[in-house]
CSV table of C-alpha atoms and ligand atoms in Angstrom, one decimal:
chain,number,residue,atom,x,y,z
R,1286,UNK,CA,-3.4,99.0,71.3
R,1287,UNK,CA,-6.7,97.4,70.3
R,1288,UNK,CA,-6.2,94.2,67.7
R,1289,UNK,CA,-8.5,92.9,65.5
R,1290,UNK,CA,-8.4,89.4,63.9
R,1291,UNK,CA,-11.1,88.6,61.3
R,1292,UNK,CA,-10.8,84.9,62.3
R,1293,UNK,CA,-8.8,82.4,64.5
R,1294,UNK,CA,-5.4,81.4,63.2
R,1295,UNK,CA,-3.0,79.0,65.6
R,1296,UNK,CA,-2.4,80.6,68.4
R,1297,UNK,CA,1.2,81.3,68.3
R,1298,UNK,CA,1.0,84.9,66.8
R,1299,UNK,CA,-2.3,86.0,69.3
R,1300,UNK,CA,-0.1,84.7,72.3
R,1301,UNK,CA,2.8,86.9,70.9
R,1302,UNK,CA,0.7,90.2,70.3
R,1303,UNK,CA,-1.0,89.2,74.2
R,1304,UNK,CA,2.7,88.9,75.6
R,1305,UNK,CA,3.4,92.6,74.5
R,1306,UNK,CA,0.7,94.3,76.0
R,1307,UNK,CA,-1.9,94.3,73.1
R,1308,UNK,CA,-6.2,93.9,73.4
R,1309,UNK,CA,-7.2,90.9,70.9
R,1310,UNK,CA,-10.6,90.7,69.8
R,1311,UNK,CA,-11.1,87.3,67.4
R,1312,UNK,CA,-14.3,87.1,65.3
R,1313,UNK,CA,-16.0,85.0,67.5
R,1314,UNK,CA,-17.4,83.2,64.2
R,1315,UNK,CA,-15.4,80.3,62.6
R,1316,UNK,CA,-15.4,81.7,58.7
R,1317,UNK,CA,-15.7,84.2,56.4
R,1318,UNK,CA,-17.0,87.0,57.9
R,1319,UNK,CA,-19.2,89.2,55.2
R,1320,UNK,CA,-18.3,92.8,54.2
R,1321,UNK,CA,-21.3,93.6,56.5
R,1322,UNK,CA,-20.1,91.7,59.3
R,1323,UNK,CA,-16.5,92.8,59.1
R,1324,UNK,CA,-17.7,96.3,59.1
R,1325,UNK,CA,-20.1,96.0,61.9
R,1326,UNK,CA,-17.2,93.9,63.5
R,1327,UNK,CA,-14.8,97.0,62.8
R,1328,UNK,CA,-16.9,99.7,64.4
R,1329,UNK,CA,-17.6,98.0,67.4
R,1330,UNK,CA,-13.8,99.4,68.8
R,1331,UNK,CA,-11.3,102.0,67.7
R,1332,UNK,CA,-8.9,99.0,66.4
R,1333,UNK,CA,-5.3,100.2,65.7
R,1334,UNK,CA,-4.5,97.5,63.5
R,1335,UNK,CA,-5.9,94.2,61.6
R,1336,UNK,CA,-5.2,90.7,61.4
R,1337,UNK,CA,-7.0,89.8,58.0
R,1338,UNK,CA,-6.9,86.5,55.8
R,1339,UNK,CA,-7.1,85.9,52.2
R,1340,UNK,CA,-10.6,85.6,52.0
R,1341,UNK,CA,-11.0,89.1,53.3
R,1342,UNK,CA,-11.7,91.7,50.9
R,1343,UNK,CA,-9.9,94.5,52.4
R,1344,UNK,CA,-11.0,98.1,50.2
R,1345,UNK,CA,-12.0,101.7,51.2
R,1346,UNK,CA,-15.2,100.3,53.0
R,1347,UNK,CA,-13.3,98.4,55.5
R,1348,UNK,CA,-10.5,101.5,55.8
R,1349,UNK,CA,-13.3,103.6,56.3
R,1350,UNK,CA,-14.9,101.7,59.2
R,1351,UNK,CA,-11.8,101.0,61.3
R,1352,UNK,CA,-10.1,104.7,60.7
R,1353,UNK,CA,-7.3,103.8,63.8
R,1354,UNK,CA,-5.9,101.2,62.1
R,1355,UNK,CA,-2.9,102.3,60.3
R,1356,UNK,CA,-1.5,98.9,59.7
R,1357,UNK,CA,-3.1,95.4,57.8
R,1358,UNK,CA,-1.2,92.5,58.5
R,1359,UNK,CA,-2.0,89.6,56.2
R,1360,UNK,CA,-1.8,86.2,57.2
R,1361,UNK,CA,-0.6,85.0,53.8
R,1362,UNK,CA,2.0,85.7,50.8
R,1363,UNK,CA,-0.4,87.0,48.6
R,1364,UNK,CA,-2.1,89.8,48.9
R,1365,UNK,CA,-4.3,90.3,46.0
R,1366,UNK,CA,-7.2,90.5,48.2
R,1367,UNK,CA,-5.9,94.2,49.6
R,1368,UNK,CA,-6.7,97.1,47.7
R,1369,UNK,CA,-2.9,98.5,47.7
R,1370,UNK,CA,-3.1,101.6,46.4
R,1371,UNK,CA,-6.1,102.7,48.6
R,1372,UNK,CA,-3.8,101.5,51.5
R,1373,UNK,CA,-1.0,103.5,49.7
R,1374,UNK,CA,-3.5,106.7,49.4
R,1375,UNK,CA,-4.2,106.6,53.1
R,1376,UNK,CA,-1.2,105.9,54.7
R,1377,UNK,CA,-1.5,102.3,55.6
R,1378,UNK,CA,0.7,99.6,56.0
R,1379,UNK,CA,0.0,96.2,54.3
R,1380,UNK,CA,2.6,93.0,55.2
R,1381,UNK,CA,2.6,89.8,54.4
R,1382,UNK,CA,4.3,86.5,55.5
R,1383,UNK,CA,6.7,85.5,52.8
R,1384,UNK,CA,9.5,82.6,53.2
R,1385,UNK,CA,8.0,81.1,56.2
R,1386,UNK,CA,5.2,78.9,53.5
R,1387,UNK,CA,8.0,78.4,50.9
R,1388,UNK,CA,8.9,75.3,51.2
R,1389,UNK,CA,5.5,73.9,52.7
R,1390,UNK,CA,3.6,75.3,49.3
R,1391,UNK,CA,6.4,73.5,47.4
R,1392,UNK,CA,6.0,70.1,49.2
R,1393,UNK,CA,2.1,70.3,48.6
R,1394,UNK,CA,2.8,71.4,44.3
R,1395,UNK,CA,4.9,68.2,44.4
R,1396,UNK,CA,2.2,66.2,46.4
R,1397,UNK,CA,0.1,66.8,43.5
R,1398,UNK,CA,2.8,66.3,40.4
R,1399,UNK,CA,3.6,62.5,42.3
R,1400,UNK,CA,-0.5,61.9,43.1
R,1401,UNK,CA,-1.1,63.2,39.1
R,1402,UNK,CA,1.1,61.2,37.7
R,1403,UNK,CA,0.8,58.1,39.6
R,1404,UNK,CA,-2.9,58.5,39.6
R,1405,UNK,CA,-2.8,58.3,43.6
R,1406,UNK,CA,-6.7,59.9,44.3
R,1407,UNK,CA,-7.7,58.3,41.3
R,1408,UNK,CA,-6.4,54.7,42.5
R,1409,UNK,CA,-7.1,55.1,45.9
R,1410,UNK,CA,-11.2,55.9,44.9
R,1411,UNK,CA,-10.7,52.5,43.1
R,1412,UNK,CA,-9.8,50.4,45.9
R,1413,UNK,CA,-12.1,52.1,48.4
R,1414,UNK,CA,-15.1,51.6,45.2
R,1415,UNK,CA,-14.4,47.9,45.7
R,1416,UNK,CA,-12.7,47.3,42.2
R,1417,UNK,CA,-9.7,46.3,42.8
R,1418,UNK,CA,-9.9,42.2,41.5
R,1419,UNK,CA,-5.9,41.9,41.5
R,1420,UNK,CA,-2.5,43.1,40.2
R,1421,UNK,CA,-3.0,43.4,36.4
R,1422,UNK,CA,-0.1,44.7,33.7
R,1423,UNK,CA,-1.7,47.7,32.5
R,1424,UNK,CA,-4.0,48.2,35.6
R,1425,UNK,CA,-4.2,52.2,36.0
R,1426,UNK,CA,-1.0,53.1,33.8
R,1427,UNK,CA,0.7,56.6,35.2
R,1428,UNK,CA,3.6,58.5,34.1
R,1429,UNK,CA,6.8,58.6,35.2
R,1430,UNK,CA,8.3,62.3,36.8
R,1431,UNK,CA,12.0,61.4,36.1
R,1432,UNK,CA,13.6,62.8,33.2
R,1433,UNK,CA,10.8,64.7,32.4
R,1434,UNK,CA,10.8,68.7,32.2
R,1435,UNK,CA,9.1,70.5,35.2
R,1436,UNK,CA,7.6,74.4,33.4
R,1437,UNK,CA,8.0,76.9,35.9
R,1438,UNK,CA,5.5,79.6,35.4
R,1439,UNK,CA,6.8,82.5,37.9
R,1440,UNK,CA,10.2,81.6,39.2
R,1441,UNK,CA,9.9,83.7,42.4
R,1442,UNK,CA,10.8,81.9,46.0
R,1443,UNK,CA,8.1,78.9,45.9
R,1444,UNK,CA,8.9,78.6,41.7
R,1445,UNK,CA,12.3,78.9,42.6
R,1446,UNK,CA,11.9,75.8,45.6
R,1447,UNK,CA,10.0,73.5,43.5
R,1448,UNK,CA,13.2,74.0,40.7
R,1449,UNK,CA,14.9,72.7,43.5
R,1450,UNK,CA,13.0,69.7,44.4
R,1451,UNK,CA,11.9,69.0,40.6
R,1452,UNK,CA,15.6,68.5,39.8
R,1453,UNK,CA,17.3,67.2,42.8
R,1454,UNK,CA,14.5,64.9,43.9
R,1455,UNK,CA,13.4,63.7,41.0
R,1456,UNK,CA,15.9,64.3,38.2
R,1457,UNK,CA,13.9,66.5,36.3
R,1458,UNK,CA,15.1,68.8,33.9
R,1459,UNK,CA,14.0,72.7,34.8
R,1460,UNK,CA,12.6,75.1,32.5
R,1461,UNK,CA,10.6,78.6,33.1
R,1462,UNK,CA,9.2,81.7,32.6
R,1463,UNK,CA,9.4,84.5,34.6
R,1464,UNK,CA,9.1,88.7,33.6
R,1465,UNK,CA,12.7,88.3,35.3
R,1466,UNK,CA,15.3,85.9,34.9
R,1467,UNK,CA,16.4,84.3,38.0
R,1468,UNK,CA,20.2,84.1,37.3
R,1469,UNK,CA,20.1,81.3,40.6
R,1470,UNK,CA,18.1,78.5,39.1
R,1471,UNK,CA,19.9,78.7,36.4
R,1472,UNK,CA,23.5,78.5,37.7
R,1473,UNK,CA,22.1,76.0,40.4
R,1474,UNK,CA,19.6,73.4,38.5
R,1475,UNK,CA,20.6,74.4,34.8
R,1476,UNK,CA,16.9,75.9,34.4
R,1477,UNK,CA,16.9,76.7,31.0
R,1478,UNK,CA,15.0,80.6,30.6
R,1479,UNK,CA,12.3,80.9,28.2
R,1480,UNK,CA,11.3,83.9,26.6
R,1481,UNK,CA,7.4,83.6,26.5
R,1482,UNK,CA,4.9,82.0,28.2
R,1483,UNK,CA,3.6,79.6,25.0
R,1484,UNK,CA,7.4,78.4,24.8
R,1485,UNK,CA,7.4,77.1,28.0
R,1486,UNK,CA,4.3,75.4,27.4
R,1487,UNK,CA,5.1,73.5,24.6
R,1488,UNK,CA,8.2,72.6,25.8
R,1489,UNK,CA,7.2,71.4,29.0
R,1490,UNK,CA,5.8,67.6,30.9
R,1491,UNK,CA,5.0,69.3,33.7
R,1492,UNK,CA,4.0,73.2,34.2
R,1493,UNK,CA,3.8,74.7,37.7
R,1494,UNK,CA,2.0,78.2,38.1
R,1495,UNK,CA,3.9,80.3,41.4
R,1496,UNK,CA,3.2,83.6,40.0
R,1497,UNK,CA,1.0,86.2,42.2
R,1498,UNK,CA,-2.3,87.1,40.7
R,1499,UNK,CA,-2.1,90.6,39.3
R,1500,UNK,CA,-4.1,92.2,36.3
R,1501,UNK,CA,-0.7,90.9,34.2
R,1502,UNK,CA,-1.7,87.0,35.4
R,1503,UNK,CA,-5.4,87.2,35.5
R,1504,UNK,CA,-6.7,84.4,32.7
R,1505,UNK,CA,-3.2,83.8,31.8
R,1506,UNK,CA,-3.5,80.2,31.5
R,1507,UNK,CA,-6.5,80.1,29.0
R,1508,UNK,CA,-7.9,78.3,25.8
R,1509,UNK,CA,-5.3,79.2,23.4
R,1510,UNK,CA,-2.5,78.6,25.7
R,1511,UNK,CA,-3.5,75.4,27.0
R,1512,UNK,CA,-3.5,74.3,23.4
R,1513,UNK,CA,0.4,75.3,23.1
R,1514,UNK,CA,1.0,72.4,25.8
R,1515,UNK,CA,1.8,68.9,24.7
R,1516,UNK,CA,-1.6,66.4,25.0
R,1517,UNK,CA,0.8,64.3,27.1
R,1518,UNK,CA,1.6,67.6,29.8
R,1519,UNK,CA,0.1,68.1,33.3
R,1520,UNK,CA,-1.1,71.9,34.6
R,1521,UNK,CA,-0.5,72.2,38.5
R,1522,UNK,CA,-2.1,75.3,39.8
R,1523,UNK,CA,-1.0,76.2,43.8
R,1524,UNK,CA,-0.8,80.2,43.2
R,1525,UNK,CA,-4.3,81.4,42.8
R,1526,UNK,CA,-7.5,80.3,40.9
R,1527,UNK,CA,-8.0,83.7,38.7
R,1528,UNK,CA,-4.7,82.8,36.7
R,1529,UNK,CA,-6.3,79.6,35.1
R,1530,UNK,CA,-9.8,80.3,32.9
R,1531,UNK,CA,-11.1,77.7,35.1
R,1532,UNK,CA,-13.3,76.8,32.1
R,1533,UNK,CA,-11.0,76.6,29.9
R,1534,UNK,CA,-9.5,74.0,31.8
R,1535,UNK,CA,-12.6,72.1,31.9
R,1536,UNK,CA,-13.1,72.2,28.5
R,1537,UNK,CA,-9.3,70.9,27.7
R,1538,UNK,CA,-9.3,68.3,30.4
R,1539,UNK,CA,-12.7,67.0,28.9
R,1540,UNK,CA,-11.4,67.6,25.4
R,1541,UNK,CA,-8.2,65.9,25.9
R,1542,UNK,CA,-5.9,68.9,24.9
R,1543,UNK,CA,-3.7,68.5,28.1
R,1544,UNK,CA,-3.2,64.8,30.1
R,1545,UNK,CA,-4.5,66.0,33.6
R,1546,UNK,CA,-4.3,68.9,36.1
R,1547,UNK,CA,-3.9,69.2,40.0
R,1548,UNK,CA,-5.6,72.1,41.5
R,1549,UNK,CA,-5.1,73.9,45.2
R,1550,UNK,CA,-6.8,77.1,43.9
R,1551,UNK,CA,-10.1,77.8,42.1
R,1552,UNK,CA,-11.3,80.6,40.3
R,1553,UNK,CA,-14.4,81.5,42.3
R,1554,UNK,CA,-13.8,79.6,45.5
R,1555,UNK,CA,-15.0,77.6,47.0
R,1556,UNK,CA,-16.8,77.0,43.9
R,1557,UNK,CA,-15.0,74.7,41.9
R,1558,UNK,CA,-16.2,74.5,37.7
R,1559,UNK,CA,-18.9,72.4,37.1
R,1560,UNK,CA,-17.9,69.3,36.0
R,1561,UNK,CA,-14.3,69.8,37.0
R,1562,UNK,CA,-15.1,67.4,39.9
R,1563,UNK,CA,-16.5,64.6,37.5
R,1564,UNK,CA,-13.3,64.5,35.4
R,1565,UNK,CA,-11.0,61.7,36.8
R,1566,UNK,CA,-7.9,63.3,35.2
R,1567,UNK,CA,-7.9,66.2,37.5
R,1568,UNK,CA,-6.9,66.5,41.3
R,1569,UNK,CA,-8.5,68.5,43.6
R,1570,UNK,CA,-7.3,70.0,46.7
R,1571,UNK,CA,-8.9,72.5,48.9
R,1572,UNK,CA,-6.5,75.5,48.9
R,1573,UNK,CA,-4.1,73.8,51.6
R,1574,UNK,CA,-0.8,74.2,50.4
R,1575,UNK,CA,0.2,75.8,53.1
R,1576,UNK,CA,-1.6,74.3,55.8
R,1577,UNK,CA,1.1,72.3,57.8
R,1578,UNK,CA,1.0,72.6,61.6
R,1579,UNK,CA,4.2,74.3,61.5
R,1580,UNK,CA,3.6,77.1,58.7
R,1581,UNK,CA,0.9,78.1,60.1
R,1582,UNK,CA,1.9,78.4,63.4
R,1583,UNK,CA,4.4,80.4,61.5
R,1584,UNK,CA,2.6,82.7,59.4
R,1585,UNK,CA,0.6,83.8,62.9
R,1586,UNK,CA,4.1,84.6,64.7
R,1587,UNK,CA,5.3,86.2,61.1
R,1588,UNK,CA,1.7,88.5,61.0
R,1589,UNK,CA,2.0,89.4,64.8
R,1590,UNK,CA,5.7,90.3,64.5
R,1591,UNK,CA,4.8,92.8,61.1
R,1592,UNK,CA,2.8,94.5,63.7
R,1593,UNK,CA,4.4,94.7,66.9
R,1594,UNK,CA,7.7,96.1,65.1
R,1595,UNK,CA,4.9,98.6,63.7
R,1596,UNK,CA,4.0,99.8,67.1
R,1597,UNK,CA,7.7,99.9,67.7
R,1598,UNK,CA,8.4,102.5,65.4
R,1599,UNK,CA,10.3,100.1,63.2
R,1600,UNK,CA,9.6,99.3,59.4
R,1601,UNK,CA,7.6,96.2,59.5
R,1602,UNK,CA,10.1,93.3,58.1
R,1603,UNK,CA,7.5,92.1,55.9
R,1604,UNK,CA,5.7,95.8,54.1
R,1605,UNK,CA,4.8,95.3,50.4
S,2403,NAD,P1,7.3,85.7,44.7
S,2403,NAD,O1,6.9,87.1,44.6
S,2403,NAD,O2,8.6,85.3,45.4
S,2403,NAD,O3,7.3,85.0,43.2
S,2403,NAD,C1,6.4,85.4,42.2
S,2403,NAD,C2,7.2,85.4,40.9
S,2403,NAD,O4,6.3,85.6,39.8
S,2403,NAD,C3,8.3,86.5,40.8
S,2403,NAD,O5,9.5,85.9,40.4
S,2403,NAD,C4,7.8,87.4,39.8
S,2403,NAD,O6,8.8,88.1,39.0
S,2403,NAD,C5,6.9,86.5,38.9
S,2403,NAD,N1,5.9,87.3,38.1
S,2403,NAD,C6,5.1,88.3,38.5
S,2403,NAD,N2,4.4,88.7,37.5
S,2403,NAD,C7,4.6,87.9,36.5
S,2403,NAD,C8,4.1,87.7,35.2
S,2403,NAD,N3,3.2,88.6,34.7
S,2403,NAD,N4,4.6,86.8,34.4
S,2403,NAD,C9,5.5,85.9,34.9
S,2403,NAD,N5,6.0,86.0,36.1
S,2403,NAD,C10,5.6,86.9,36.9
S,2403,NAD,O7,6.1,84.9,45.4
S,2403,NAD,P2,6.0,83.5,46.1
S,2403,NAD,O8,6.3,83.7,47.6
S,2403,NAD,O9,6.8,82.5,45.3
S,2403,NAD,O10,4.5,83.2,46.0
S,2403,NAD,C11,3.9,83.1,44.7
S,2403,NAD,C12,2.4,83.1,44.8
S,2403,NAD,O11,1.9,81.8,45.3
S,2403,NAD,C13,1.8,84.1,45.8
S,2403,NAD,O12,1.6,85.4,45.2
S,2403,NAD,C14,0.5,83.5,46.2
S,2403,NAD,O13,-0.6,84.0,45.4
S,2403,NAD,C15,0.6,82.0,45.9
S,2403,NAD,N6,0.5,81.2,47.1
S,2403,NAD,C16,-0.4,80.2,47.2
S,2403,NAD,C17,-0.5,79.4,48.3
S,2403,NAD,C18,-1.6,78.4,48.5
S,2403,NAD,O14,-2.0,78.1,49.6
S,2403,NAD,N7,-2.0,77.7,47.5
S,2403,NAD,C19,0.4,79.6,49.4
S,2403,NAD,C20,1.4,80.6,49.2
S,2403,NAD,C21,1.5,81.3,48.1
């Protein structure tokens, strides 16, 4: 069985599919291949399955020039970059590696609630800018995390995680939104359920986007809703850029409608807004949540092991 991946990931996985038996061919390039390359990359073997990333755009075109392949393993949780009904049409398999990023994603959203509200980037430019002159009482003036409610926006397995940290680590108090109600958080953290999207704006300090991006989610964060959030209230964004109008955002960070916002996803990355990167109330991060040593290492095992238990006749654990 002839494997290709679109571009190197830790070695964990590749030793795994090598172990079984299985040809690996690794772009030999270090980034995002273009639709031409991964095309030309595709005909170059009859591959029986794929390896891709998130930043492949996986469609007909690139079904059509790698015709073997009857499975797509994606070395991520989302998967919005797979046309799934075309996959559906023609028989192919699509996984995913959920779980194994949970908590890792999680750790990072709360990263950026602590360096938000304590103004760590901003403070830490400060020193480095040579401005610090001495302790002074109202020297770069945060906000405190305790006590505070935490918006959930998609209470799914990460959502569901950061309810978990957001109340036993910090003593917040749990609210969301969520097309389902996730009976858990409730019984577990007292997350209180609400009904819309703009209530859990307005009621919340804190609101944390873990919903996929789907045509539902697409722009769901945009200029009217941001102005349903409290002038005091922070917008963390670790799912993906599409679900914010990123200049929206811009306009209401600049405008003062919402306190700040931390950002892991953009819109059109790696372009970030214009501007966006001027604004001092706003954390930037370069879609990392994920990237810890041992998720990683994790997601490659997780995407290796969808595909051998393919060739095996077996369901791959992870299909969507
Ligand atoms: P999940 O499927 O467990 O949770 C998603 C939740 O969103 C579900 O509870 C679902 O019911 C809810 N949802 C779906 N459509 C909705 C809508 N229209 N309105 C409200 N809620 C809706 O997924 P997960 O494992 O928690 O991951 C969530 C997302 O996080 C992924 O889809 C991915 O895009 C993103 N992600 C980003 C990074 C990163 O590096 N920044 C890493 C991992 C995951």
């Amino acid at each position: 069985m002839k494997i290709f991946i679109t571009r190197k990931v830790p070695e964990t996985g590749i030793n795994l599919l090598k172990e079984n038996g299985y040809e690996i061919d690794v772009s030999p390039h270090d980034r995002v291949l273009s639709k031409e390359e991964l095309v030309s990359a595709l005909k170059q073997k009859p591959y029986d399955a794929v390896l891709c990333l998130l930043t492949d755009k996986i469609d007909a075109e690139i079904f059509e020039a790698s015709p073997n392949a009857k499975i797509f393993a994606n070395y991520a949780v989302g998967f919005n970059n797979i046309d799934i009904e075309e996959a559906k049409r023609r028989g192919i398999v699509v996984t995913n590696t959920p779980d194994v990023l949970t908590d890792t994603v999680a750790e990072h959203t709360f990263a950026l609630i602590m360096a938000i509200a304590h103004r760590v980037a901003e403070a830490d430019k400060f020193v480095r800018d040579g401005k610090y002159e001495g302790w002074a009482p109202e020297l770069l003036l945060g906000t405190d995390i305790k006590g505070k409610t935490l918006g959930i926006l998609g209470a799914g397995r990460i959502g569901a995680r950061v309810a978990f940290q957001g109340k036993n680590g910090f003593g917040m108090e749990i609210a969301y939104y969520d097309i389902k109600p996730n009976e858990a958080i409730e019984k577990e953290f007292q997350a209180t359920f609400y009904p819309s999207v703009e209530g859990l704006l307005s009621a919340s300090d804190f609101v944390s986007i873990h919903v996929p991006l789907l045509d539902s989610t697409r722009h769901m964060i945009n200029t009217s809703r941001l102005a349903k959030m409290r002038p005091t209230a922070y917008l963390i964004n670790t799912s993906r850029g599409p679900v914010v109008d990123e200049k929206a955002l811009f306009e209401a960070l600049r405008d003062g409608i919402i306190a700040g916002a931390a950002l892991d996803v953009f819109e059109n990355e790696p372009k970030v807004y214009p501007g966006l990167e001027k604004l001092q109330n706003v954390i930037l991060t370069p879609h990392i949540a994920s990237a810890t040593l041992e998720t990683r290492s994790a997601m490659s095992t997780m995407a290796a092991e969808n595909i051998i238990a393919f060739f095996e006749g077996q369901t791959p654990p992870n299909a969507v």
